[in-house]
mmCIF file of C-alpha atoms and ligand atoms in Angstrom:
data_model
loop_
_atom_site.group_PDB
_atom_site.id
_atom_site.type_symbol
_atom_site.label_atom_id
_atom_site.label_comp_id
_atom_site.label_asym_id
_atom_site.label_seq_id
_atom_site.Cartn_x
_atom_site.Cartn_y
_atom_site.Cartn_z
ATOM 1 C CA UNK A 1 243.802 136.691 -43.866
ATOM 2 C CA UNK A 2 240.940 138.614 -42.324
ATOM 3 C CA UNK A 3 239.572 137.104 -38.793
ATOM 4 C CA UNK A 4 236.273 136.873 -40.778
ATOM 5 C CA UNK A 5 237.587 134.341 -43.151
ATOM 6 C CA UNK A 6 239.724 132.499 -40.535
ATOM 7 C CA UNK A 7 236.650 132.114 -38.246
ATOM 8 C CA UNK A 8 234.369 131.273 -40.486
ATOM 9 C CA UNK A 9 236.409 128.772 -41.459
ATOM 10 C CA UNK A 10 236.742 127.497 -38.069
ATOM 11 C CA UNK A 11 233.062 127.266 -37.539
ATOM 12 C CA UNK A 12 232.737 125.180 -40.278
ATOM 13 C CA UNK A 13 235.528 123.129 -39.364
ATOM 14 C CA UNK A 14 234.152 122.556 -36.061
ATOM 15 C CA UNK A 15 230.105 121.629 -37.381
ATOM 16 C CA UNK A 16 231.920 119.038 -39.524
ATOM 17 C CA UNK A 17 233.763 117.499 -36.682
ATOM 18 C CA UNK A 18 231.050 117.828 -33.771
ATOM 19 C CA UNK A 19 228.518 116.939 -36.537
ATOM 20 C CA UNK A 20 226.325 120.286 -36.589
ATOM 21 C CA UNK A 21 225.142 122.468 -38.327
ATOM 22 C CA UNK A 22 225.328 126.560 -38.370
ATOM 23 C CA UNK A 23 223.728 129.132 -39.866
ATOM 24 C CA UNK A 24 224.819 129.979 -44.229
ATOM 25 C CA UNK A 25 227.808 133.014 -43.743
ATOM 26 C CA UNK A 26 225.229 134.740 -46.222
ATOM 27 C CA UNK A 27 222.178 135.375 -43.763
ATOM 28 C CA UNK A 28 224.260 138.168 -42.010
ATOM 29 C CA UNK A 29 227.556 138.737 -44.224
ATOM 30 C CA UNK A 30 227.879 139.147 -47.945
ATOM 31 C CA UNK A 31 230.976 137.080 -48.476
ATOM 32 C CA UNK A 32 231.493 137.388 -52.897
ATOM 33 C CA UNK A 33 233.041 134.097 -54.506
ATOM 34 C CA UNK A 34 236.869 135.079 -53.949
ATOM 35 C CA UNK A 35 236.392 135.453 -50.442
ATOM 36 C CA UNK A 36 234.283 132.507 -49.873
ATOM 37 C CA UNK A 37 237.166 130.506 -52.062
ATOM 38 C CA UNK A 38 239.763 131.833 -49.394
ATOM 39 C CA UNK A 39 237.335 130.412 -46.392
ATOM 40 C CA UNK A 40 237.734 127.474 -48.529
ATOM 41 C CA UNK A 41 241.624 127.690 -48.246
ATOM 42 C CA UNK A 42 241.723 128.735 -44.580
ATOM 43 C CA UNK A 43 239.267 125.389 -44.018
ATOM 44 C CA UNK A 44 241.998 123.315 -45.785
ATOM 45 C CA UNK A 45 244.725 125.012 -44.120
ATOM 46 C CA UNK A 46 242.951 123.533 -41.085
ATOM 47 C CA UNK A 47 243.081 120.275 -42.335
ATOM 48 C CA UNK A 48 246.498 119.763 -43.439
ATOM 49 C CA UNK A 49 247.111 121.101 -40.259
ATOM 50 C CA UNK A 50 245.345 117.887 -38.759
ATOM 51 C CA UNK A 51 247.279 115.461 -40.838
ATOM 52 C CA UNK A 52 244.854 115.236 -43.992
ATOM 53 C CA UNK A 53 246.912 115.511 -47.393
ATOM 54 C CA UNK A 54 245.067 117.060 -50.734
ATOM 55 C CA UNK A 55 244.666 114.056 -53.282
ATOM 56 C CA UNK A 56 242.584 115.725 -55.587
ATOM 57 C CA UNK A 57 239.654 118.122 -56.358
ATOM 58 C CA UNK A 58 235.885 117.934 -57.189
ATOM 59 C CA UNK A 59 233.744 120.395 -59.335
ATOM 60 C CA UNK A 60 230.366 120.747 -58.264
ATOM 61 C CA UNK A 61 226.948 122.096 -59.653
ATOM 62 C CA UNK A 62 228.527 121.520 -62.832
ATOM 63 C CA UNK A 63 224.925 119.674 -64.534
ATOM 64 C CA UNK A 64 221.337 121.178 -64.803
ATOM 65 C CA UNK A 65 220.116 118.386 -62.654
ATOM 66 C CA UNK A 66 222.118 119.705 -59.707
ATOM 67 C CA UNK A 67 221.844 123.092 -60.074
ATOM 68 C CA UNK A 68 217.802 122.737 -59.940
ATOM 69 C CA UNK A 69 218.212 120.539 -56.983
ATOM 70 C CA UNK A 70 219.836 123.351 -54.860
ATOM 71 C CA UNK A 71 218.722 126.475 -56.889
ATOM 72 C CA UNK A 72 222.701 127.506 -57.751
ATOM 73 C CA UNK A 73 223.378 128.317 -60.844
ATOM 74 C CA UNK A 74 227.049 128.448 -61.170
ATOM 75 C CA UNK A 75 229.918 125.531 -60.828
ATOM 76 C CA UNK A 76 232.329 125.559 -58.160
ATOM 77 C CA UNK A 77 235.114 123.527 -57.043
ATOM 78 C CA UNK A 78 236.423 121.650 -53.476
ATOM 79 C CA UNK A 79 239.182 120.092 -52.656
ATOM 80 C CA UNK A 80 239.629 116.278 -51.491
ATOM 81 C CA UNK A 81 241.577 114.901 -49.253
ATOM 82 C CA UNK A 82 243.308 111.439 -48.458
ATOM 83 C CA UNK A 83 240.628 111.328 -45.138
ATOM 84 C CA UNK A 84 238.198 111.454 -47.635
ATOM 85 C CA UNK A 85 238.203 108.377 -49.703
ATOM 86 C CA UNK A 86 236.352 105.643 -48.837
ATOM 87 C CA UNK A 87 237.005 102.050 -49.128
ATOM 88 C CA UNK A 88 234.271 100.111 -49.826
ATOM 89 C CA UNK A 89 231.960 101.567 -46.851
ATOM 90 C CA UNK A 90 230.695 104.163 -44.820
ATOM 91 C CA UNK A 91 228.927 104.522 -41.480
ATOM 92 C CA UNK A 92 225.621 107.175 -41.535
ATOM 93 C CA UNK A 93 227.500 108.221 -37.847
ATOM 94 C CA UNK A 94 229.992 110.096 -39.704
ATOM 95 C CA UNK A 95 227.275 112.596 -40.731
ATOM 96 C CA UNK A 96 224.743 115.072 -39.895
ATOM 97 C CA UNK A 97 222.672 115.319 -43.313
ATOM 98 C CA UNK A 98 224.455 112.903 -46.153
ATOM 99 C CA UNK A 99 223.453 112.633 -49.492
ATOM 100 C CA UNK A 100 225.031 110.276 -52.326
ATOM 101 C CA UNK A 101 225.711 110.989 -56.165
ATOM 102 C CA UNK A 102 227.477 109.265 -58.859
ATOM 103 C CA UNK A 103 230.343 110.802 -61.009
ATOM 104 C CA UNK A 104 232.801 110.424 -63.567
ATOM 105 C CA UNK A 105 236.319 110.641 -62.027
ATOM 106 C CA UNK A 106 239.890 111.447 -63.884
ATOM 107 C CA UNK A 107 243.362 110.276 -62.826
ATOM 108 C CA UNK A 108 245.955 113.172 -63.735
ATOM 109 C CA UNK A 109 248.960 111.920 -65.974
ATOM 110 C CA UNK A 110 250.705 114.993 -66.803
ATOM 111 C CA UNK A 111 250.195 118.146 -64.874
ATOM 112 C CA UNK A 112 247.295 119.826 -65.487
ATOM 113 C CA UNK A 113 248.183 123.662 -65.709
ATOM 114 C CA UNK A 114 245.509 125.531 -66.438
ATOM 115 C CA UNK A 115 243.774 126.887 -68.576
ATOM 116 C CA UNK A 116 243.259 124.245 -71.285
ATOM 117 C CA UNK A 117 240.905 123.217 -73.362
ATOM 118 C CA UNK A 118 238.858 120.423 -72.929
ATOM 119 C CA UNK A 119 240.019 117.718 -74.817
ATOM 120 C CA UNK A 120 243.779 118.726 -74.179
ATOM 121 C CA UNK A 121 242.820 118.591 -70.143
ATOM 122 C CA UNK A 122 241.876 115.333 -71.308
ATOM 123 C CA UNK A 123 244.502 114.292 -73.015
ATOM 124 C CA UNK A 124 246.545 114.616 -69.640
ATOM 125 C CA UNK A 125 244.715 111.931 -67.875
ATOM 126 C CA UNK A 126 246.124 108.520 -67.757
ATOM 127 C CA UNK A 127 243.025 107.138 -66.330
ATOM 128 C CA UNK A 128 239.183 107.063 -66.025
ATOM 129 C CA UNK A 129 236.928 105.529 -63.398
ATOM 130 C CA UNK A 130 232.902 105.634 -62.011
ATOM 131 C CA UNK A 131 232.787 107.452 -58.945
ATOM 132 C CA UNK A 132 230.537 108.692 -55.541
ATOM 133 C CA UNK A 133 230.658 111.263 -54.088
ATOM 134 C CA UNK A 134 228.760 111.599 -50.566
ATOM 135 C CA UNK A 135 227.842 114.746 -49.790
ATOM 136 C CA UNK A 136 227.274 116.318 -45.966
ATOM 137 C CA UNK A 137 226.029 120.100 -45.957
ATOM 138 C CA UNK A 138 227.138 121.749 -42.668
ATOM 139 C CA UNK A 139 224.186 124.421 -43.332
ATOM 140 C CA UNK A 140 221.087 123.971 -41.571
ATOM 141 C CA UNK A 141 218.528 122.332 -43.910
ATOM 142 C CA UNK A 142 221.434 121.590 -46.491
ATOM 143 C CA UNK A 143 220.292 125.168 -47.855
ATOM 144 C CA UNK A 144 222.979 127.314 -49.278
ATOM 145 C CA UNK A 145 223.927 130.479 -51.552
ATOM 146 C CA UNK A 146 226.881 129.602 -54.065
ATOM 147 C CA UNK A 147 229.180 131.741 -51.359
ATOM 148 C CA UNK A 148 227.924 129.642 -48.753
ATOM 149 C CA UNK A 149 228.524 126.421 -50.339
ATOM 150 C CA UNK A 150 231.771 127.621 -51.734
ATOM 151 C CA UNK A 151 233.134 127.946 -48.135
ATOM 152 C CA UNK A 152 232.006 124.964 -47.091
ATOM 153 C CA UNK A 153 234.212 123.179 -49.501
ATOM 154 C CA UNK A 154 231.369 122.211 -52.396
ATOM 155 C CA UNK A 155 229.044 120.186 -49.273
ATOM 156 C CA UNK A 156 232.243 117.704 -49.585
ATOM 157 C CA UNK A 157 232.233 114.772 -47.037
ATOM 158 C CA UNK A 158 233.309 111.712 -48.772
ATOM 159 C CA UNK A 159 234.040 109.725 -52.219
ATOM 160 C CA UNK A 160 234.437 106.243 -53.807
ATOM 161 C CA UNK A 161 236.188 105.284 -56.622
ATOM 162 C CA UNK A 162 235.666 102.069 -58.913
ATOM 163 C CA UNK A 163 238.265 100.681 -60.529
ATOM 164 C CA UNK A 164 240.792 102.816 -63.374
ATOM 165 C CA UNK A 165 240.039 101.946 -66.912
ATOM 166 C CA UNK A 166 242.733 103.776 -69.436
ATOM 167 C CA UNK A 167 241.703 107.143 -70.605
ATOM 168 C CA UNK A 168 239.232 105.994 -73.365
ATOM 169 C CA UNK A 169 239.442 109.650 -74.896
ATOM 170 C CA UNK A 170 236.776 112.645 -75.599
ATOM 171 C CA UNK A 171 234.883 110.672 -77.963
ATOM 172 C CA UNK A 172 234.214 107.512 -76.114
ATOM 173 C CA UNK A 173 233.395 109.530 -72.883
ATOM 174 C CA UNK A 174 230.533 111.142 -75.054
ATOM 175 C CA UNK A 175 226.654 110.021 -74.010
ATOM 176 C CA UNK A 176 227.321 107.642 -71.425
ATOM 177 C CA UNK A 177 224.773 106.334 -69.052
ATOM 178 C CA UNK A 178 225.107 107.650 -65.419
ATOM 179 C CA UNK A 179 223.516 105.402 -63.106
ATOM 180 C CA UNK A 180 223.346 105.792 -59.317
ATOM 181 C CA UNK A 181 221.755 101.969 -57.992
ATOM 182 C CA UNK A 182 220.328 101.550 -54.837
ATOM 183 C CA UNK A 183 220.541 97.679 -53.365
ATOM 184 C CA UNK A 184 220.901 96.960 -56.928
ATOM 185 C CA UNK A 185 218.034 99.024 -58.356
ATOM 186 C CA UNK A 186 218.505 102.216 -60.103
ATOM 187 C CA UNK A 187 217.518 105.301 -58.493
ATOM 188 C CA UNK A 188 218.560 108.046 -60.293
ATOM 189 C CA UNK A 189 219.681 107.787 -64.106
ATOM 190 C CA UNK A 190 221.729 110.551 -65.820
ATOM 191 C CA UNK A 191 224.302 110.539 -69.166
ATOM 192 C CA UNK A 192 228.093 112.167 -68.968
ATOM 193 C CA UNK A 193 226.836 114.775 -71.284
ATOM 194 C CA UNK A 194 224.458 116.227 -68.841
ATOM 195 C CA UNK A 195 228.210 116.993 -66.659
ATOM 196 C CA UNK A 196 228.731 120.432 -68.566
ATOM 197 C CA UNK A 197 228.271 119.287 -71.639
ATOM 198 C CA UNK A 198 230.807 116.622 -71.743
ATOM 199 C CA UNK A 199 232.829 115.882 -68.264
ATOM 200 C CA UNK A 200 236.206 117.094 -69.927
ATOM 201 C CA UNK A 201 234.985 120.444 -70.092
ATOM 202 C CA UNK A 202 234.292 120.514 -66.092
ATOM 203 C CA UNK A 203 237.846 119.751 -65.906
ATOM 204 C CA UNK A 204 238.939 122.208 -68.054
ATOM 205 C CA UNK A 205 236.844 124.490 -66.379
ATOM 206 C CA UNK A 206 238.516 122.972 -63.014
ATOM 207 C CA UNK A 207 242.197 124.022 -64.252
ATOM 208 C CA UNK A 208 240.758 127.374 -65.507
ATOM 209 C CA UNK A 209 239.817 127.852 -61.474
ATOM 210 C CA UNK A 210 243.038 126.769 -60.166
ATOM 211 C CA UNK A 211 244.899 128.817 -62.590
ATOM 212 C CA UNK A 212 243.087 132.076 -61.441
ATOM 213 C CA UNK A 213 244.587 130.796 -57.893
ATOM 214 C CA UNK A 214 247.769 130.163 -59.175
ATOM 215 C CA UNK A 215 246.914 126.476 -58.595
ATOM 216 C CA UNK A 216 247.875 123.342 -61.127
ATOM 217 C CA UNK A 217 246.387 120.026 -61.067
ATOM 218 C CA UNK A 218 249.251 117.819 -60.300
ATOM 219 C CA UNK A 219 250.420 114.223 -61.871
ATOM 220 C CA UNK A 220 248.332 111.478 -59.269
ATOM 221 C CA UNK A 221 246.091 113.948 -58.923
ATOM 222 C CA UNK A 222 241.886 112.748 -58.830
ATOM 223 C CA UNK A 223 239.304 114.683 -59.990
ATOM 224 C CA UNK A 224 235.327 114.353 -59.703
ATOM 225 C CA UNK A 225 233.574 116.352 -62.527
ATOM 226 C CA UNK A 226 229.781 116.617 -60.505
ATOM 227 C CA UNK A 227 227.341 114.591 -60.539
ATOM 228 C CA UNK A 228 225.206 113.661 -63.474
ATOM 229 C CA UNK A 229 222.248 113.402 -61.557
ATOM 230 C CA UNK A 230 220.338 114.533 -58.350
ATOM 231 C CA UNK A 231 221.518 113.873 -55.204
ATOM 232 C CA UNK A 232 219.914 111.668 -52.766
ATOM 233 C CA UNK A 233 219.263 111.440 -48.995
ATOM 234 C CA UNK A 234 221.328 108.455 -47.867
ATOM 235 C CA UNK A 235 220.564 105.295 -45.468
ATOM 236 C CA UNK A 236 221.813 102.255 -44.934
ATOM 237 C CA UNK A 237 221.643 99.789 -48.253
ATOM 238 C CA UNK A 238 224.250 99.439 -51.104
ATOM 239 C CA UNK A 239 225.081 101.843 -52.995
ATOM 240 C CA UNK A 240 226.527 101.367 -57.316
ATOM 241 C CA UNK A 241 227.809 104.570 -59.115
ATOM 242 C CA UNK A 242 227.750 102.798 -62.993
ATOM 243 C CA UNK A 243 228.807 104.461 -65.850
ATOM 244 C CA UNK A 244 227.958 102.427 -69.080
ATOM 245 C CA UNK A 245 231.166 100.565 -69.889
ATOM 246 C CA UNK A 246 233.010 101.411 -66.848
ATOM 247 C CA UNK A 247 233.202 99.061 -63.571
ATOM 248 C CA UNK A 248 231.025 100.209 -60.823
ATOM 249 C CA UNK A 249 231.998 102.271 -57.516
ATOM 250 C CA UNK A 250 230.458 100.652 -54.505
ATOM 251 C CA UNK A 251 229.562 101.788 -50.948
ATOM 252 C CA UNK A 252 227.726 99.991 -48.261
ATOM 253 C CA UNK A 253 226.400 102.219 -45.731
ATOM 254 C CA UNK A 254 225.624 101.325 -42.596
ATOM 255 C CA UNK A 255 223.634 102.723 -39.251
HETATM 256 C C1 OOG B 301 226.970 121.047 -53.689
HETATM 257 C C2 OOG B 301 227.972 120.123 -54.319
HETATM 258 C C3 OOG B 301 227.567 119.697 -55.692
HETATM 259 C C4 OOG B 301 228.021 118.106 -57.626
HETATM 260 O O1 OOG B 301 228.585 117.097 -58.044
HETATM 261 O O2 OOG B 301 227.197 118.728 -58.310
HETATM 262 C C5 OOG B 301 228.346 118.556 -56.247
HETATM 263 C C6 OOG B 301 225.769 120.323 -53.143
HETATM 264 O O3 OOG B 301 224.944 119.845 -53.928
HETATM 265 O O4 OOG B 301 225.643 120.247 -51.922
HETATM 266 O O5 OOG B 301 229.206 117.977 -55.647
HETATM 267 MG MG1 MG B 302 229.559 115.987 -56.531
#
């Protein structure tokens, strides 16, 4: 490991922790995707180190909507940890810029190792559920290069899921309605297909990343495919991720 990645790494690490913000590693360094993925690693490696255990991974940037939002143009993927999942709520002092999404979320089966083809990936997962992902950019102004966001672990902060529903298979997760409802009305409206084209090929594309890393997506394993819509700022109220025929994730956020 170079002492660039490592304290990069550690800057981030400590802006998520004392709630700050620093400056994107690409205003003065040009970091390239593989090295921003090993920042990525060291930041985990600081984590486990802490007592958090990996319980899944997220893709990111992985619909049009998103990629407009924050002007990348390229999917990436993040890791999740068990620190990360929410149950049922969320307090706004536990970050320094959040936004909230909903997603489509797979429960791993069979091992996952990549890379396979979408609707094989599928096949592998046992279970489906709506998700939410809350997002917390450590970069000033949530602004960001895909290296920048990258190394900051895909602006991961924290995630919800509803309830597993049996893997349905490729067809029935095809044009679904992606809802994201604020206090009960709906603020932001999206279908799967807008998630790469169908959300089974973000996780195909997901075990195509690992692979490259040597990396497998293992049995228990979650995975978040991106968001099908925009992000948005988040404050107190309740928050619904709905996907048509699915039962809703739910956060309430508080001050
Ligand atoms: C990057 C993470 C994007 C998604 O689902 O598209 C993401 C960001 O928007 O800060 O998680
Ligand atoms: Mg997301």
């Amino acid at each position: 490991m170079s002492d660039r990645r490592g304290a990069l790494a550690l800057s981030l690490e400590r802006a998520r922790k004392g709630l700050e913000t620093v400056a994107q590693p690409s205003s003065s360094v040009s970091l390239g995707v593989e090295e921003a993925y090993e920042v990525q690693r060291e930041l985990l490696k600081l984590r486990t180190a802490d007592g958090e255990k990996v319980v899944g991974y997220k893709m990111g940037l992985t619909s049009k909507a998103k990629m407009r939002q924050m002007g990348v143009d390229s999917p990436i993927m993040g890791f999740l940890t068990d620190g990360m999942r929410l149950d049922g709520s969320f307090s706004l002092g536990r970050a320094v810029q959040p936004r909230i999404e909903p997603e489509i979320a797979f429960l791993v089966g069979r091992e996952i190792a990549g890379p396979l083809p979408p609707r094989e990936a599928l096949s592998r997962c046992s279970a489906v559920c709506a998700a939410l992902e809350i997002l917390d950019s450590r970069y000033r102004d949530f602004k960001f290069k895909l290296e920048d966001v990258i190394a900051d672990n895909g602006s991961g902060c924290a995630f919800a899921l509803g309830p597993w529903t049996k893997n349905p298979g490729f067809e029935a997760l095809q044009g679904l309605a992606v809802t994201l409802k604020v206090d009960g009305l709906a603020a932001q409206q999206g279908l799967s297909d807008d998630i790469y084209g169908h959300p089974a090929q973000s996780l195909s594309a997901l075990s195509a990343l690992l692979a490259r890393r040597g990396l497998a997506l293992p049995e228990g394993c979650v995975v978040l495919a991106g968001a099908a819509t925009q992000a948005i700022s988040l404050r107190p109220g309740l928050y619904e991720g709905c996907v048509a025929g699915f039962a809703p994730a739910s956060v309430s956020v508080s001050a």
